[in-house]
Amino acid sequence: MPGRVHAILVVRPDGRTPAAFHLRRTLAALAAQSRKVDVLTIVVCGEDPLVAEVAASAPAEAVITAPGRTRFAEAAAIASRRIADADAVWLLAQDTTPEPEALTRLVGALELAPSVAFVAPKLVRADDRSVIVSLGTSVTSLGRAVGLADGELDQGQHDTREDVLGADVRGILVRAEAWARLKGLDRALLGAEEGLDLGIRARLAGARVTLVPNALVAVSGDGVAGPPSPTTRVRRSQIAVAARASQLHRRLAYAHPAAVPFLWLSILPLALWRTIGLLVGKQPALIAPEWAAAAIVLVRLGAIARSRSHIRHARSVAWAQLAPLRISQSELRERLDDGSDGVGDVQRDELHFFSGGGAWLVLAALVVSIASFTALLAWPVLGGGALQPLRTVVSQLWADAAYGTRAVGLGTVGPADPFAAVIAVIGSLWPLEPSRTIAILWVLALPLAALGGWFAATRVTDRGVLRITGGAVWALAPTFLAALVEGRPTAVIAHLLLPWLFYAGSVAHRSWVAAGAASVVLAAVVACAPSLAPALAVVWVVALGLTIARRAGRGIGQLIWIVVPAAAIAAPLVWYQLKAGNAWGLLADPGVAWAGPQVAPDAAGRALLAAGFPSFDPGGWGAFLGGGPTWWVPLLAAPIAVLALMAPVTQRWLSGVVLLVVAVLGIGTAFAAAAISVAFAESLAVPIWPGAGLSLAWIGALGGALVALDSGLAPRLHTVRNLVAVFVIAVIAVLSVPALTASVRGVTLLTNGPESTLPAYVAAEGRDDPDVGTLVLTPQNAGGLSAELVWGGSETLGGQATIVSTRTAATPADETLANLSADLVTASSGDAVAGVAEQGIGFVLLAPAASPESDTARSLRLSSQTALDQRDGLDAVGNTPKGALWRVTVPIADRAEASVGELAGWIAFGQLAIIGIALLLALPTAAARRAAQRTPRVVGHYWQEGR
């Protein structure tokens, strides 16, 4: 019988009032015990005058002062030196408040069972004693600790349980003999799962561990003993580190001696594997604690040896006898499922994609697209405008997306445009003919836009007719149709991606799945339209502010992650351009630098931009009417603008305001883009395409219009809402007629091919050899000669580089190329061909000037052709549709390859790792789907409620 009970009370001041308050409450509870403790020892870990005063006034035999970093196990070991005459040890902390009968019942249970090493009370929350904090713990076969009743509502459902593997260390009453034999608590566990470890060692020593459910101890979660309450991000991280370190340490301490070296060597590989699992499981916050715990356990070999020594000296039974008390994987799975099924919390209706008309909308858009772009179905390569063929080999597509020697220019080494990676992904979808993917994309563009618009509308409304309106209007947006007709791939892809960015980004604060998807889409959008980066950055800051204000910061980690992949992909290019003093070059449209038709940056142009039209001919109606008046065309977009302006005065005013801000940012981006030229094509300055900004404005205005229709009309005006929605679709359909019929009428800029921008002779040699160099000389109508060096069989969409097209000053390589070109077309110059051959250039192409050719350009072309014909070492191949071609016949040096060392590999590894993490986060899991079902699909109402 435990005649004398020695209570050890550990206190750790934290500089706040609760430590002293909790200590007073615990001391009062000890004084109120029906069975008094015989001896009380208080260990104060740290200095605090108020705590010291309370401890000094307590009826304790001793008050011991220890350093502030002393953990509970160490403090208990210090106090254990004073318990030589005790029969039982009661482990308490400042925040453990036992009920008056707690010690009586614990002592009685220990008295009735001589084979029991220690007994454990039922721990309940101090602020709500109907909730169980802990009542017994067990482990899985892999050593993961599992609470048997943690967090459950106390209805007496576990009061019949007695034998357990372990328990929470707070409030346990340990037989003094067992305490001495087991050497107390294991100090290597960092304060986590100490009671579980003590129970396992007691079981191995032939003793039992039992529960006393009618002995109640209330705990506040100060973290002195046991895990602290996970109220802050720092505390949650500390809990995760301690729990994982405990699991790894126990695994090494319990393992067979022959397995210990292999388990120790597996710590880091296992941390890497678990990192992937945590990403898939949408728990990235646990990655840092995982590696921290691995690092801690990896270097604590002495602690592992001590723990194994304690087990070896106390053990008297086989490990197999503990198996019945472990929890199986099926039981663990059932426990997790029961705790997260979310029954009764489902707030999300079915998507109704088929029954709600979404599928019919996409099918109708496909029919319209095939009718509008019928010829594209037979074109293997899509050309015209800013379009060019793709590489014929997938590996070359990805080589163009990596840091290294660029496919244009003489010895140009630097980062690829992120857009090259987008092209590599698209081209990889059809490895046999990568260029065909662009033609297929053009045919599928309308249905894909309708699909994206419909899904984006599901975040705004649950009404089927309004979702159809959103999908149809997004697919028929004037800026999108202009990009399709004019051949602007970057604008087309950006427009297709923006609704998915809205779809995932609007709920990124809710889940890591949405945040991961939004981060990948954002990286692709910024890669296609860098001019949108400033506006999207403002939207991101607004989202951060709303999250902090409305959700007390919950979800801030997900929102921060959204920009990480985009920043990682763009970082090499940003560094290169900033180092070159060309920050404005970061805004340049990637791909082919093409000075196509667009509005002028004057008052009339800004008016067209404000109406949503990026070109001087609004919607193509001027050409459609043969030069007739077009002043009325912008009025067709007025209904959407009016409805968007109404959104901020509806019940969902916050959603309306945010969407209106997005629209304003988009129009502001378009205004700025039309007035900025940061790239050049031959001798022409190329303004930034304003259509990308208009796409952003269009999604803001369209979203605002749907908010106004969804919440701005009373339910009894259902018919009016539908009529307005149909009217909006009708006027936008009328607006799109010229663009949708442009291909049929033969006024589109799209062409069939070419398969190569170079003559077929060069294309044949360079198809599989990216080191074939062709010097392209093009007379300029305004005078002068453009010189461009192309490597491989053709210029390609993914091979373009803004670090070349946005240069503000000539590099030494540019000067060398200019001198070689001038020497070639100057009759009096020396042996220029040898200089060309030394640079690895095998062909010289004299391309025709832009039509109509000026007299100046014609004169320069003829004189240049005469000079080239007279050059020794140049063999005239003949005139081709691409211009006059000569082959260099003197020995050609290998292409000079600049050494990038390991830099390119490390850049590629870092970028792929971050994108891989984002993709893993974006993979949905069963738990993520269940959590999503408990939140509404439509956003806006819950933001305003601060949820």
Short mmCIF file of N, CA, C and O in Angstrom, two decimals, residues 657-699:
data_model
loop_
_atom_site.label_atom_id
_atom_site.label_comp_id
_atom_site.label_asym_id
_atom_site.label_seq_id
_atom_site.Cartn_x
_atom_site.Cartn_y
_atom_site.Cartn_z
N VAL A 657 -16.92 44.96 -54.54
CA VAL A 657 -15.82 45.93 -54.48
C VAL A 657 -14.52 45.30 -54.95
O VAL A 657 -13.76 45.88 -55.73
N VAL A 658 -14.23 44.07 -54.47
CA VAL A 658 -12.98 43.40 -54.85
C VAL A 658 -12.95 43.17 -56.35
O VAL A 658 -11.92 43.41 -57.01
N LEU A 659 -14.04 42.69 -56.92
CA LEU A 659 -14.07 42.44 -58.36
C LEU A 659 -13.96 43.74 -59.15
O LEU A 659 -13.33 43.77 -60.23
N LEU A 660 -14.55 44.81 -58.64
CA LEU A 660 -14.43 46.10 -59.32
C LEU A 660 -12.98 46.59 -59.27
O LEU A 660 -12.47 47.17 -60.24
N VAL A 661 -12.30 46.35 -58.16
CA VAL A 661 -10.88 46.70 -58.07
C VAL A 661 -10.07 45.91 -59.09
O VAL A 661 -9.17 46.45 -59.74
N VAL A 662 -10.40 44.64 -59.26
CA VAL A 662 -9.71 43.82 -60.26
C VAL A 662 -9.92 44.41 -61.66
O VAL A 662 -8.98 44.50 -62.46
N ALA A 663 -11.15 44.82 -61.95
CA ALA A 663 -11.44 45.40 -63.26
C ALA A 663 -10.65 46.70 -63.47
O ALA A 663 -10.09 46.93 -64.56
N VAL A 664 -10.60 47.53 -62.46
CA VAL A 664 -9.86 48.79 -62.57
C VAL A 664 -8.37 48.53 -62.76
O VAL A 664 -7.69 49.18 -63.57
N LEU A 665 -7.84 47.57 -62.02
CA LEU A 665 -6.43 47.22 -62.18
C LEU A 665 -6.15 46.72 -63.59
O LEU A 665 -5.11 47.03 -64.18
N GLY A 666 -7.07 45.93 -64.15
CA GLY A 666 -6.88 45.43 -65.50
C GLY A 666 -6.88 46.54 -66.52
O GLY A 666 -6.04 46.57 -67.44
N ILE A 667 -7.81 47.48 -66.40
CA ILE A 667 -7.86 48.60 -67.35
C ILE A 667 -6.62 49.48 -67.19
O ILE A 667 -6.03 49.94 -68.17
N GLY A 668 -6.21 49.70 -65.94
CA GLY A 668 -5.00 50.48 -65.72
C GLY A 668 -3.78 49.81 -66.34
O GLY A 668 -2.90 50.46 -66.92
N THR A 669 -3.71 48.48 -66.23
CA THR A 669 -2.61 47.74 -66.86
C THR A 669 -2.64 47.90 -68.36
O THR A 669 -1.59 48.08 -69.01
N ALA A 670 -3.83 47.85 -68.96
CA ALA A 670 -3.96 48.00 -70.41
C ALA A 670 -3.54 49.40 -70.84
O ALA A 670 -2.84 49.58 -71.86
N PHE A 671 -3.94 50.43 -70.10
CA PHE A 671 -3.54 51.81 -70.42
C PHE A 671 -2.02 51.93 -70.41
O PHE A 671 -1.42 52.51 -71.33
N ALA A 672 -1.39 51.41 -69.36
CA ALA A 672 0.06 51.52 -69.26
C ALA A 672 0.77 50.72 -70.33
O ALA A 672 1.76 51.17 -70.91
N ALA A 673 0.25 49.52 -70.61
CA ALA A 673 0.91 48.66 -71.60
C ALA A 673 0.91 49.29 -72.98
O ALA A 673 1.91 49.21 -73.72
N ALA A 674 -0.21 49.90 -73.36
CA ALA A 674 -0.30 50.50 -74.71
C ALA A 674 0.69 51.63 -74.90
O ALA A 674 1.05 51.95 -76.04
N ALA A 675 1.17 52.23 -73.81
CA ALA A 675 2.07 53.38 -73.92
C ALA A 675 3.52 53.00 -73.69
O ALA A 675 4.39 53.88 -73.71
N ILE A 676 3.81 51.72 -73.46
CA ILE A 676 5.17 51.29 -73.13
C ILE A 676 5.69 50.34 -74.20
O ILE A 676 5.01 49.39 -74.58
N SER A 677 6.87 50.64 -74.71
CA SER A 677 7.55 49.75 -75.67
C SER A 677 8.90 49.38 -75.07
O SER A 677 9.74 50.25 -74.84
N VAL A 678 9.08 48.09 -74.80
CA VAL A 678 10.34 47.64 -74.19
C VAL A 678 11.04 46.61 -75.06
O VAL A 678 12.13 46.16 -74.70
N ALA A 679 10.44 46.22 -76.18
CA ALA A 679 11.05 45.22 -77.07
C ALA A 679 11.12 45.79 -78.47
O ALA A 679 10.50 46.81 -78.80
N PHE A 680 11.89 45.13 -79.31
CA PHE A 680 12.00 45.54 -80.70
C PHE A 680 11.98 44.32 -81.60
O PHE A 680 12.40 43.23 -81.22
N ALA A 681 11.43 44.53 -82.80
CA ALA A 681 11.45 43.52 -83.86
C ALA A 681 12.14 44.15 -85.05
O ALA A 681 11.59 45.04 -85.70
N GLU A 682 13.37 43.70 -85.30
CA GLU A 682 14.23 44.33 -86.31
C GLU A 682 14.40 45.81 -85.95
O GLU A 682 14.95 46.13 -84.91
N SER A 683 13.88 46.72 -86.75
CA SER A 683 14.08 48.15 -86.44
C SER A 683 12.84 48.79 -85.83
O SER A 683 12.79 50.01 -85.65
N LEU A 684 11.82 47.99 -85.52
CA LEU A 684 10.55 48.54 -85.02
C LEU A 684 10.42 48.31 -83.53
O LEU A 684 10.71 47.21 -83.03
N ALA A 685 9.98 49.36 -82.81
CA ALA A 685 9.65 49.21 -81.39
C ALA A 685 8.32 48.50 -81.26
O ALA A 685 7.38 48.75 -82.02
N VAL A 686 8.22 47.60 -80.30
CA VAL A 686 7.01 46.79 -80.12
C VAL A 686 6.38 47.13 -78.77
O VAL A 686 6.96 46.83 -77.72
N PRO A 687 5.20 47.76 -78.78
CA PRO A 687 4.52 48.05 -77.51
C PRO A 687 4.05 46.75 -76.84
O PRO A 687 3.87 45.72 -77.48
N ILE A 688 3.86 46.83 -75.54
CA ILE A 688 3.30 45.69 -74.81
C ILE A 688 1.84 45.52 -75.24
O ILE A 688 1.11 46.51 -75.38
N TRP A 689 1.43 44.30 -75.42
CA TRP A 689 0.05 44.02 -75.82
C TRP A 689 -0.90 44.34 -74.67
O TRP A 689 -0.81 43.77 -73.58
N PRO A 690 -1.85 45.27 -74.87
CA PRO A 690 -2.76 45.64 -73.78
C PRO A 690 -3.87 44.64 -73.54
O PRO A 690 -4.60 44.74 -72.56
N GLY A 691 -4.00 43.66 -74.44
CA GLY A 691 -5.11 42.71 -74.31
C GLY A 691 -5.04 41.87 -73.05
O GLY A 691 -6.09 41.45 -72.52
N ALA A 692 -3.83 41.59 -72.53
CA ALA A 692 -3.74 40.80 -71.30
C ALA A 692 -4.37 41.55 -70.14
O ALA A 692 -5.08 40.97 -69.31
N GLY A 693 -4.10 42.85 -70.06
CA GLY A 693 -4.74 43.66 -69.03
C GLY A 693 -6.24 43.69 -69.17
O GLY A 693 -6.98 43.66 -68.18
N LEU A 694 -6.71 43.72 -70.42
CA LEU A 694 -8.16 43.72 -70.64
C LEU A 694 -8.79 42.39 -70.24
O LEU A 694 -9.94 42.36 -69.80
N SER A 695 -8.05 41.28 -70.40
CA SER A 695 -8.57 40.00 -69.94
C SER A 695 -8.79 40.03 -68.43
O SER A 695 -9.79 39.52 -67.91
N LEU A 696 -7.83 40.61 -67.70
CA LEU A 696 -7.98 40.74 -66.26
C LEU A 696 -9.16 41.64 -65.92
O LEU A 696 -9.95 41.35 -65.02
N ALA A 697 -9.29 42.75 -66.66
CA ALA A 697 -10.42 43.65 -66.44
C ALA A 697 -11.74 42.94 -66.76
O ALA A 697 -12.75 43.14 -66.06
N TRP A 698 -11.72 42.12 -67.79
CA TRP A 698 -12.95 41.43 -68.20
C TRP A 698 -13.41 40.45 -67.13
O TRP A 698 -14.61 40.34 -66.87
N ILE A 699 -12.46 39.76 -66.49
CA ILE A 699 -12.88 38.81 -65.45
C ILE A 699 -13.42 39.55 -64.23
O ILE A 699 -14.35 39.09 -63.57
#
